[in-house]
Coordinates of C-alpha atoms and ligand atoms in Angstrom, one line a residue:
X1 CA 12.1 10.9 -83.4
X2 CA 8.3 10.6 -81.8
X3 CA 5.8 10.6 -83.8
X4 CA 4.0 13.8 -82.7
X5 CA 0.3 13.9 -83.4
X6 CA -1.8 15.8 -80.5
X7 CA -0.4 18.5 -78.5
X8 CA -2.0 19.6 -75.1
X9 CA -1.7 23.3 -74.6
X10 CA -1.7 23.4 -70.9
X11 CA -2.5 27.3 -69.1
X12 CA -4.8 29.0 -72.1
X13 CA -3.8 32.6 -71.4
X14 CA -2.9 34.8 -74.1
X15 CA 0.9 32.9 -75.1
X16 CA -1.1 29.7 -74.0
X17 CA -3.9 30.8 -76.5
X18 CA -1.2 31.8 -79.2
X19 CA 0.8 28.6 -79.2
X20 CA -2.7 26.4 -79.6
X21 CA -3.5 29.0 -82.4
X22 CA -0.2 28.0 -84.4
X23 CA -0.5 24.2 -83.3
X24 CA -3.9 23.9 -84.6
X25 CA -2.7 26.0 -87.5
X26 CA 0.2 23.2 -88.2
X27 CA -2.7 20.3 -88.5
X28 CA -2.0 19.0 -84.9
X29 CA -5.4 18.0 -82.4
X30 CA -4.8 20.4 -79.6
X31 CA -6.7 20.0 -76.2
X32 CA -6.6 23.0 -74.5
X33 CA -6.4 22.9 -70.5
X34 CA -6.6 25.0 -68.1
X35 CA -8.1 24.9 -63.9
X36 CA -11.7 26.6 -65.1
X37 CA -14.0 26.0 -67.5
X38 CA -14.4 30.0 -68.3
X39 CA -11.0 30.1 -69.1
X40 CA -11.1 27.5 -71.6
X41 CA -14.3 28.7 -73.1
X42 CA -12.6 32.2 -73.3
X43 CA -9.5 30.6 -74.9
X44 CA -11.5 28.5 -77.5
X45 CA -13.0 31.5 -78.6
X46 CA -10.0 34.1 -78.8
X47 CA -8.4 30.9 -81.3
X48 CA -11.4 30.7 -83.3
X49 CA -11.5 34.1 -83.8
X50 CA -7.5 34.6 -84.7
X51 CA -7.7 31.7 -86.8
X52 CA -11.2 33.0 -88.8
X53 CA -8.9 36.4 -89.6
X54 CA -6.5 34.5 -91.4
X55 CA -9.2 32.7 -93.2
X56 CA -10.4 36.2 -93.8
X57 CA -7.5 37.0 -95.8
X58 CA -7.2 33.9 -97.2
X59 CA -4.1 32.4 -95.1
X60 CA -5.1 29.2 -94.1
X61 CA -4.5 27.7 -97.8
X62 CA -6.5 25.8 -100.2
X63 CA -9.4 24.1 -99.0
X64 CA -9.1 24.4 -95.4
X65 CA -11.4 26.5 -93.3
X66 CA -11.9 27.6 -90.2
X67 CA -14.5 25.5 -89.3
X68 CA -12.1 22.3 -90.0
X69 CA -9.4 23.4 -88.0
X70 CA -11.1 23.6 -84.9
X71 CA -12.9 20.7 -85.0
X72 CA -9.7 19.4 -83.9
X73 CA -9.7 21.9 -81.1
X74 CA -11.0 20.5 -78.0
X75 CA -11.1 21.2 -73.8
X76 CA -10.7 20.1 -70.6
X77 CA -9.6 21.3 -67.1
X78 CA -8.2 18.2 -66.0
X79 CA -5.2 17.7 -66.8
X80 CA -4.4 13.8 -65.9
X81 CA -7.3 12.6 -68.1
X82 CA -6.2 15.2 -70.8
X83 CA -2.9 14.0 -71.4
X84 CA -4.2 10.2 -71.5
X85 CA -3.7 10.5 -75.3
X86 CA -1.6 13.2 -76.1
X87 CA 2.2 12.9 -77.6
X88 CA 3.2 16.3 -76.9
X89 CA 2.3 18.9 -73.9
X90 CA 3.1 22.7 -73.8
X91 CA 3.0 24.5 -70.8
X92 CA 1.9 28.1 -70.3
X93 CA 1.1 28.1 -66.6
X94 CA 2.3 30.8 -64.1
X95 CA 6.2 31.1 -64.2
X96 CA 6.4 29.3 -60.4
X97 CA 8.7 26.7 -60.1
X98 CA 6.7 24.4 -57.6
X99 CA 4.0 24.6 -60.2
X100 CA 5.5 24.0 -63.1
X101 CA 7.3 20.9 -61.4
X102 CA 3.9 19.7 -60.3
X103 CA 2.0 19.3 -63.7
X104 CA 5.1 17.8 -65.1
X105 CA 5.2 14.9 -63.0
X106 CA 1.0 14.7 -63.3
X107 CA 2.1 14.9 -67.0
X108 CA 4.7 12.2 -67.0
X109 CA 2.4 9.9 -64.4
X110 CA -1.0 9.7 -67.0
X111 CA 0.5 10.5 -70.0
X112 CA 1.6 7.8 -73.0
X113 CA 5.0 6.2 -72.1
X114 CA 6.4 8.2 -75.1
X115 CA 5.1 12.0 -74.0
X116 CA 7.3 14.8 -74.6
X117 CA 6.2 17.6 -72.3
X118 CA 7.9 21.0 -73.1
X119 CA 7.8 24.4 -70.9
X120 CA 7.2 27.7 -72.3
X121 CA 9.2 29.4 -69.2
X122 CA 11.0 32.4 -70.2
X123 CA 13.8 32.0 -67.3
X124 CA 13.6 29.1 -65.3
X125 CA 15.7 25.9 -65.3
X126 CA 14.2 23.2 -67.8
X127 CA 16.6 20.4 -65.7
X128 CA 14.9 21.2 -62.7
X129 CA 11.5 21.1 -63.9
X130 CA 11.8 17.7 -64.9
X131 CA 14.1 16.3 -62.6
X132 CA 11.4 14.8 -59.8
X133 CA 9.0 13.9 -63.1
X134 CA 10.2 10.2 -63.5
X135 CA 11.3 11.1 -67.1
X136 CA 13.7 13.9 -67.4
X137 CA 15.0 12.7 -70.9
X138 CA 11.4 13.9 -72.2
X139 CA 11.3 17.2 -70.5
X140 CA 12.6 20.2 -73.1
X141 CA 12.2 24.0 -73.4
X142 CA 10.0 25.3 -76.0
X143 CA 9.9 29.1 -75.5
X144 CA 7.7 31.6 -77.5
X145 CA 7.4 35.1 -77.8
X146 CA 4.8 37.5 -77.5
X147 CA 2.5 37.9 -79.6
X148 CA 3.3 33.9 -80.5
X149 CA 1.6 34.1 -84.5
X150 CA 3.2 37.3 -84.8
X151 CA 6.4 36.9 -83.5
X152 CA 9.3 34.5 -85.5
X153 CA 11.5 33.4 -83.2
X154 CA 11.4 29.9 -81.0
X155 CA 14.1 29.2 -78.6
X156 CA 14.2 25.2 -78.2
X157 CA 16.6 24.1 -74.9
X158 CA 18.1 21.2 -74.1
X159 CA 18.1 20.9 -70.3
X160 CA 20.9 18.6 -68.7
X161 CA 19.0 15.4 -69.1
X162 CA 16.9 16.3 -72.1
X163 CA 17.7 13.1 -75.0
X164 CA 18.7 13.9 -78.3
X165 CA 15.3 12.1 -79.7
X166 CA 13.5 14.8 -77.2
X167 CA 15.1 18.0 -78.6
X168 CA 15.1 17.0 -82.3
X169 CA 11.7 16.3 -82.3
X170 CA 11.0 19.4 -80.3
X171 CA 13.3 21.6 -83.0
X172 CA 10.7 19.6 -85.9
X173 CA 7.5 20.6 -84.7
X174 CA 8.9 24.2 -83.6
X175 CA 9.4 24.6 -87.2
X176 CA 6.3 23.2 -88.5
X177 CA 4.2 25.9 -86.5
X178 CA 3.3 28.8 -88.9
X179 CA 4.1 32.5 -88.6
X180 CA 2.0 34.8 -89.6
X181 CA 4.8 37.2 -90.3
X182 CA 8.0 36.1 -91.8
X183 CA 9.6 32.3 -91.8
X184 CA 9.4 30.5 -88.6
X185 CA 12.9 30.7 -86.8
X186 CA 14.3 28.4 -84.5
X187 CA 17.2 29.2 -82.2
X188 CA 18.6 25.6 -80.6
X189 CA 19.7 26.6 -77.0
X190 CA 22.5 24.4 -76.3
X191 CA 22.9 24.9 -72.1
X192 CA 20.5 25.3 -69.8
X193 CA 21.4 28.5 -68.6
X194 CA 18.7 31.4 -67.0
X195 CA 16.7 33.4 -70.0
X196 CA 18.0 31.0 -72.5
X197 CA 19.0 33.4 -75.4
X198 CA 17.3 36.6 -76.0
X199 CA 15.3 36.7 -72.9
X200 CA 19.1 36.3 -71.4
X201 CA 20.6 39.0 -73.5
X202 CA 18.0 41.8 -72.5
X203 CA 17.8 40.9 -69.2
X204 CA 20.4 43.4 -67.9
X205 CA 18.6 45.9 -70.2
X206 CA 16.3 45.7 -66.8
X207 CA 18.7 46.5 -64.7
X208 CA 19.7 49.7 -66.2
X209 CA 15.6 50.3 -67.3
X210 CA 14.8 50.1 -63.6
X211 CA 17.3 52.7 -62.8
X212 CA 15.8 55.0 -65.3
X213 CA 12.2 54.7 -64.2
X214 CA 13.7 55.2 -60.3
X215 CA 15.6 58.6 -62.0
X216 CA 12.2 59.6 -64.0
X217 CA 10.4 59.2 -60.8
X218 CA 12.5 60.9 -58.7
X219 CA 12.6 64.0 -61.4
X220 CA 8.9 64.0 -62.3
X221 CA 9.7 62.7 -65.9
X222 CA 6.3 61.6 -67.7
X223 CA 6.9 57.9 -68.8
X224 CA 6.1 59.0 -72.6
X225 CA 9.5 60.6 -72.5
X226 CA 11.5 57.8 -71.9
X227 CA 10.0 56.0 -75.0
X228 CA 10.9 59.5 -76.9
X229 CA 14.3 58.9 -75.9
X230 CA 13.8 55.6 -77.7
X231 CA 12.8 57.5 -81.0
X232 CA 11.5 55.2 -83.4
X233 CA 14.5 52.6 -83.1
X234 CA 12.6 50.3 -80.9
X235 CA 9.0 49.1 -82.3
X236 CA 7.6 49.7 -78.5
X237 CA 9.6 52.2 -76.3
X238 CA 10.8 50.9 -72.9
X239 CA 7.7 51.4 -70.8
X240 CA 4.9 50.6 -73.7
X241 CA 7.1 47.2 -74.1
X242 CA 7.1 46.5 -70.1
X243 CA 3.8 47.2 -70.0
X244 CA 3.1 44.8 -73.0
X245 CA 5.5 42.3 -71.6
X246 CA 3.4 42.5 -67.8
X247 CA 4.7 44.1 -65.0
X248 CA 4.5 41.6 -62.8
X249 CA 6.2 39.2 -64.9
X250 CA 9.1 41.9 -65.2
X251 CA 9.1 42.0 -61.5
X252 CA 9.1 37.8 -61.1
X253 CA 11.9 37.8 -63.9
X254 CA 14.1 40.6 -62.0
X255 CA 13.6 38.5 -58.6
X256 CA 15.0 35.0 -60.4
X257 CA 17.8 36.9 -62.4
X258 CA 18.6 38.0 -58.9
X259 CA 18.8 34.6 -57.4
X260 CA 20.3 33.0 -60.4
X261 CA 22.8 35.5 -62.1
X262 CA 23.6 38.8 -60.0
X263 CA 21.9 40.5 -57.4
X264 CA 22.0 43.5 -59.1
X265 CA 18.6 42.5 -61.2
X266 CA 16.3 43.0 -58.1
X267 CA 13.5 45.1 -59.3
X268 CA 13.2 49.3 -59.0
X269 CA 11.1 50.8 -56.6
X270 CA 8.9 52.3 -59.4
X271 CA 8.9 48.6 -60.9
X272 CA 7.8 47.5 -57.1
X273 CA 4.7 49.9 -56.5
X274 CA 2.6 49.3 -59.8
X275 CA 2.9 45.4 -59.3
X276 CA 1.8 46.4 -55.5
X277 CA -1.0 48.8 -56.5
X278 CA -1.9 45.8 -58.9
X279 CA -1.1 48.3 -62.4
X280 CA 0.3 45.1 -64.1
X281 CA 0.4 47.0 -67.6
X282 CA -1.9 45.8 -70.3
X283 CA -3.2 42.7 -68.5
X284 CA -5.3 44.7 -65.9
X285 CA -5.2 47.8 -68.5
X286 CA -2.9 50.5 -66.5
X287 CA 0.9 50.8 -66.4
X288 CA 3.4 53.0 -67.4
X289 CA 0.1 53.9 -69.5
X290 CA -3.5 53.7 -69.7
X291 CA -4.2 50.6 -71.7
X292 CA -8.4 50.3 -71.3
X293 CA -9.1 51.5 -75.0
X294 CA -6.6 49.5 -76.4
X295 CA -2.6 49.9 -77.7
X296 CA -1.7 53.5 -76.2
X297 CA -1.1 56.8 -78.3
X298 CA 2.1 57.5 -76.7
X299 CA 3.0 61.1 -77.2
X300 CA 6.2 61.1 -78.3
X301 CA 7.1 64.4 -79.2
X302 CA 9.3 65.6 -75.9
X303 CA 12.4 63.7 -75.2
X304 CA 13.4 63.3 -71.7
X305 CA 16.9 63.1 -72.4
X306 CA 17.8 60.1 -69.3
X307 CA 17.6 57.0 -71.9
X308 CA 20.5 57.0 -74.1
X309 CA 19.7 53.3 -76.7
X310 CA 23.9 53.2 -77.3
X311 CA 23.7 52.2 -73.7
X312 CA 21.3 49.4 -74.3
X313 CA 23.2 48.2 -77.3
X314 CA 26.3 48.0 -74.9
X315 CA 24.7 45.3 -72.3
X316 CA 23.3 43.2 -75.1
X317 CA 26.5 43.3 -76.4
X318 CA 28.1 42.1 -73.0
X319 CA 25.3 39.7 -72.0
X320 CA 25.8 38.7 -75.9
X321 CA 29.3 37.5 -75.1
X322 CA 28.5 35.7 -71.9
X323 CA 25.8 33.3 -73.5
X324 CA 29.0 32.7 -76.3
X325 CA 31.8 32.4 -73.0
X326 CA 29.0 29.8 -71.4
X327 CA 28.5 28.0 -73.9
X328 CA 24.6 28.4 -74.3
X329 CA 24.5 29.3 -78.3
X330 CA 27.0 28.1 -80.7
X331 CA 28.0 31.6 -82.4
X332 CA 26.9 35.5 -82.4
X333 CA 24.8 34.9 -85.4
X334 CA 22.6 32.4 -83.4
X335 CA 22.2 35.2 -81.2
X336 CA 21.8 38.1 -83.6
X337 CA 19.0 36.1 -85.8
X338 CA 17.8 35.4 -82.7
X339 CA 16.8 39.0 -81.0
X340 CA 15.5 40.1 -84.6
X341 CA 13.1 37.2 -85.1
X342 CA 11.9 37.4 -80.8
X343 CA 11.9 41.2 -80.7
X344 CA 11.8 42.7 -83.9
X345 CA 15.0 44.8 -83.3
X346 CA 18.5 44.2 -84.0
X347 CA 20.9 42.0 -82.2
X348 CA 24.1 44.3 -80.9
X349 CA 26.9 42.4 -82.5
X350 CA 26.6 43.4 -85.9
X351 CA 27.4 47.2 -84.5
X352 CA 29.5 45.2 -81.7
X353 CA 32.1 44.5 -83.9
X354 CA 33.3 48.1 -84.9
X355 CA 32.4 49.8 -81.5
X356 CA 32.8 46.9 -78.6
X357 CA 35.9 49.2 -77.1
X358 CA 33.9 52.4 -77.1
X359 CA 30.8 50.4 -75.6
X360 CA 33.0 48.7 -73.0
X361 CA 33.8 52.0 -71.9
X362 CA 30.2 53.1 -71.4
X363 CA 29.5 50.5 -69.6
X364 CA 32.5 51.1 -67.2
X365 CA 30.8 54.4 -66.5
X366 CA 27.0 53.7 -66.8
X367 CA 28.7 50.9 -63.7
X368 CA 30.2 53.6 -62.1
X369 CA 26.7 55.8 -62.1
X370 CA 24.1 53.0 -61.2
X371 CA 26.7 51.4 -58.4
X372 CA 26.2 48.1 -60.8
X373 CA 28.8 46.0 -61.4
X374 CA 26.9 43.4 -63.4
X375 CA 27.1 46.1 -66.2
X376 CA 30.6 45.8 -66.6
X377 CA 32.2 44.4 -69.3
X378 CA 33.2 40.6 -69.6
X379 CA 37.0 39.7 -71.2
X380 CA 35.0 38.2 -74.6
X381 CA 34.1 41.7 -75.4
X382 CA 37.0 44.1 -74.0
X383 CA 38.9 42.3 -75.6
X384 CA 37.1 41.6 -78.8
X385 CA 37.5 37.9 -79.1
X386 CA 33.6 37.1 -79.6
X387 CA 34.6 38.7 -83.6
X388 CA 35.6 35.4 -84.2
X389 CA 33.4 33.1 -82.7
X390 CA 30.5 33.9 -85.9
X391 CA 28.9 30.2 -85.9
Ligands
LIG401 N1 -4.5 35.7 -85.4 C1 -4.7 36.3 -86.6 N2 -4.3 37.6 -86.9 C2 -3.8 38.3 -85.9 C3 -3.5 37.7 -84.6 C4 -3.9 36.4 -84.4 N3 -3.7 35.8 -83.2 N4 -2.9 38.6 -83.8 C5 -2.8 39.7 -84.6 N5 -3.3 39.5 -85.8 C6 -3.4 40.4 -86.9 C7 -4.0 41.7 -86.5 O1 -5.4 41.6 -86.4 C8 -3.5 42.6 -87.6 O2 -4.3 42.5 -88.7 P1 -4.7 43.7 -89.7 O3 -3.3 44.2 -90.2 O4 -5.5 43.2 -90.7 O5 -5.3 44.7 -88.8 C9 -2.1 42.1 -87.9 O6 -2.1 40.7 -87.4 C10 -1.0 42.8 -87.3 O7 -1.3 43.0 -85.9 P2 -1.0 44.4 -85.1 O8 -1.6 45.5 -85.8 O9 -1.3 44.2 -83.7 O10 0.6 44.4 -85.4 P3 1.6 45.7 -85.3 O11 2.0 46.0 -86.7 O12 1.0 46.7 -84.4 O13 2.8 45.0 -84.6 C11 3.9 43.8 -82.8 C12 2.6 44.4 -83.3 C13 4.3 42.7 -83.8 C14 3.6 43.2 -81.4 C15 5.0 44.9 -82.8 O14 4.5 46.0 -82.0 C16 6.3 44.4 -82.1 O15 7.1 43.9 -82.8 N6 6.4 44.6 -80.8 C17 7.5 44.1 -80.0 C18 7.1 42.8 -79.5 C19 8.1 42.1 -78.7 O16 9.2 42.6 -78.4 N7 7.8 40.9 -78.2 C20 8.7 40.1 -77.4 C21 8.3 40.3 -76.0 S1 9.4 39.3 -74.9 C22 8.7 37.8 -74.9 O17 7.6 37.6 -75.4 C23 9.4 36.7 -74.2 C24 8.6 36.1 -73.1 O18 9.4 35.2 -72.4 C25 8.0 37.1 -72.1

């Protein structure tokens, strides 16, 4: 395994900003990089202050302060010279392929002969990202989830040419980062397939979300009533979540998934306008809701009746089976353990088991009514077979 030591954190937004948190957190340097020096600054600042709240409640263990961790904290907006002495990079940088292929051959071209550079992409092909680098075998997925100390889960992926010594030491320091709620937990994603694991399994959740918003549109349905629909089942209902996810990177998401699984995942119309009129969601501070003060009151109290969960459950449960038929995780309770640790909700096959006929014929009809046929049900879950396929 490498010996990891220093980890760049390379595009300081707020995942970039969360991963250097729980790096520095761990006892690793971390430079953080980034194209401006405000950005940086702003980044170094949001850390010290997340990090001086856990000292505030007395997190960060014995004898260790704030002010020690981030002296091994440090900055720079170039990224050749950065990685010079670094054994580990993260990337956070916009979700473009030609981008993310860029810095990880500058990465692999000034970096230590032994670097390990990992993406943080949600959807996009860890193979082809390091294919041009020069050194594939070091390229490897490590992908986080919003907010990164809050949430459990880590997805590491193997891509096609990723080496065992890559991935294994990936999976070690995955687990080493802290949570500040709950044990750490670290899904291994076997293929390199689009949206990995959970990202992968909620994906055609979009599909029939973007329909709804269309229909609530069309009706003059206030957004609030879609996440009444949700009732209290989902920690953030369907637009609060979009908006907290970004708008735009729900509508850069739907355009991939489109390309690389069905065209059926091209984004709404509603989905469309905001990311025209710029209303990204809590990024810019308007979405689905008004985000300027803060986390939203969402009035809950009047149901809209269009949003049914059972149907939800039904596509996770299909896109569940999918990732099992292609091979990307080893067994539904990867998958399960999975969805609970990214997105604090439950994975669908523990209800799967005892409904998946009834939910295969929802989906038939929720086909039928949306004119998608990427919502119909695969053979590993009409006909039940995923029940024994637990590890
Ligand atoms: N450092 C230190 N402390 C921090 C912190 C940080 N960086 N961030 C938050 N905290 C503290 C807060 O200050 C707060 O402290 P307090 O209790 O003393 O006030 C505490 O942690 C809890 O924070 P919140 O009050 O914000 O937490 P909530 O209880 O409101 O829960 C949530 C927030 C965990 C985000 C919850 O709403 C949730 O589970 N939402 C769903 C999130 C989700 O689904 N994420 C996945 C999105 S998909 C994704 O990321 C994939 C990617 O590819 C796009």
């Amino acid at each position: 395994m490498v010996e990891i030591k220093k980890i760049a954190c390379l595009g300081v937004g707020l995942m970039g900003q969360g991963i250097a948190q729980v790096s520095l957190m761990a006892g690793y340097d971390v430079v953080l990089v980034d194209i401006k020096d405000e950005f940086v600054d702003n980044a170094y600042e949001g850390i010290n202050a997340g990090i001086k709240k856990v000292e505030s409640k007395g997190g960060l263990g014995e004898g260790v302060t704030s002010a020690d961790i981030m002296t091994k904290c440090s900055k720079s907006i170039d990224l050749a010279s950065a990685v010079k002495e670094v054994d580990m990079i993260i990337e956070a940088v916009i979700e473009k392929m030609e981008v993310k292929k860029a810095v990880c051959k500058t990465t692999m071209d000034n970096g230590p002969d032994h670097i390990i550079f990992a993406s943080n992409t949600s959807t996009m092909s860890i193979t082809e990202i390091g294919k041009d680098s020069g050194k594939p075998a070091q390229v490897c997925g490590i992908h986080f989830f919003n907010p990164v100390p809050l949430m459990r889960c880590i997805e590491v992926i193997k891509g096609a040419s990723t080496s065992d010594e890559t991935f294994n030491t990936a999976i070690e320091v995955a687990g080493r980062l802290p949570c500040l709620r709950g044990k750490r937990y670290i899904a291994p994603v076997l293929k390199d397939r689009p949206g990995f694991i959970v990202n992968r399994m909620n994906a055609p959740v979009q599909i029939y979300m973007n329909y709804i918003f269309d229909k609530a549109a069309e009706q003059g349905i206030p957004w609030e009533q879609i996440d009444a629909d949700a009732g209290d089942l989902m920690p953030m209902g369907p637009t609060e979540l979009a908006d907290y996810v970004g708008l735009d990177t729900m509508f850069h998401v739907g355009n991939y998934y489109a390309e690389t699984l069905s065209p059926d995942f091209k984004p709404g119309k509603v989905l469309i306008k905001m990311v025209d009129e710029c209303n990204l969601g809590r990024k810019t501070g308007k979405g689905f809701h008004d985000w300027s003060q803060g986390r939203p009151k969402i009035d809950k109290s009047k149901k809209a009746g269009i949003f049914n969960l059972e149907n939800t459950m039904a596509i996770l449960l299909n896109e569940g089976c999918r990732i099992l038929e292609e091979g990307v995780a080893s067994g539904f309770k990867i998958i399960d353990d999975a969805n609970m640790a990214g997105m604090n909700t439950p994975g669908p096959f523990g209800a799967g088991k005892k409904n998946y006929a009834q939910w295969a014929e929802l989906l038939e009809k929720l086909a039928d009514e949306t004119g998608k046929d990427y919502l119909r049900p695969c053979e590993l879950m009409k006909s039940g077979g995923f029940t024994k396929m637990r590890k």
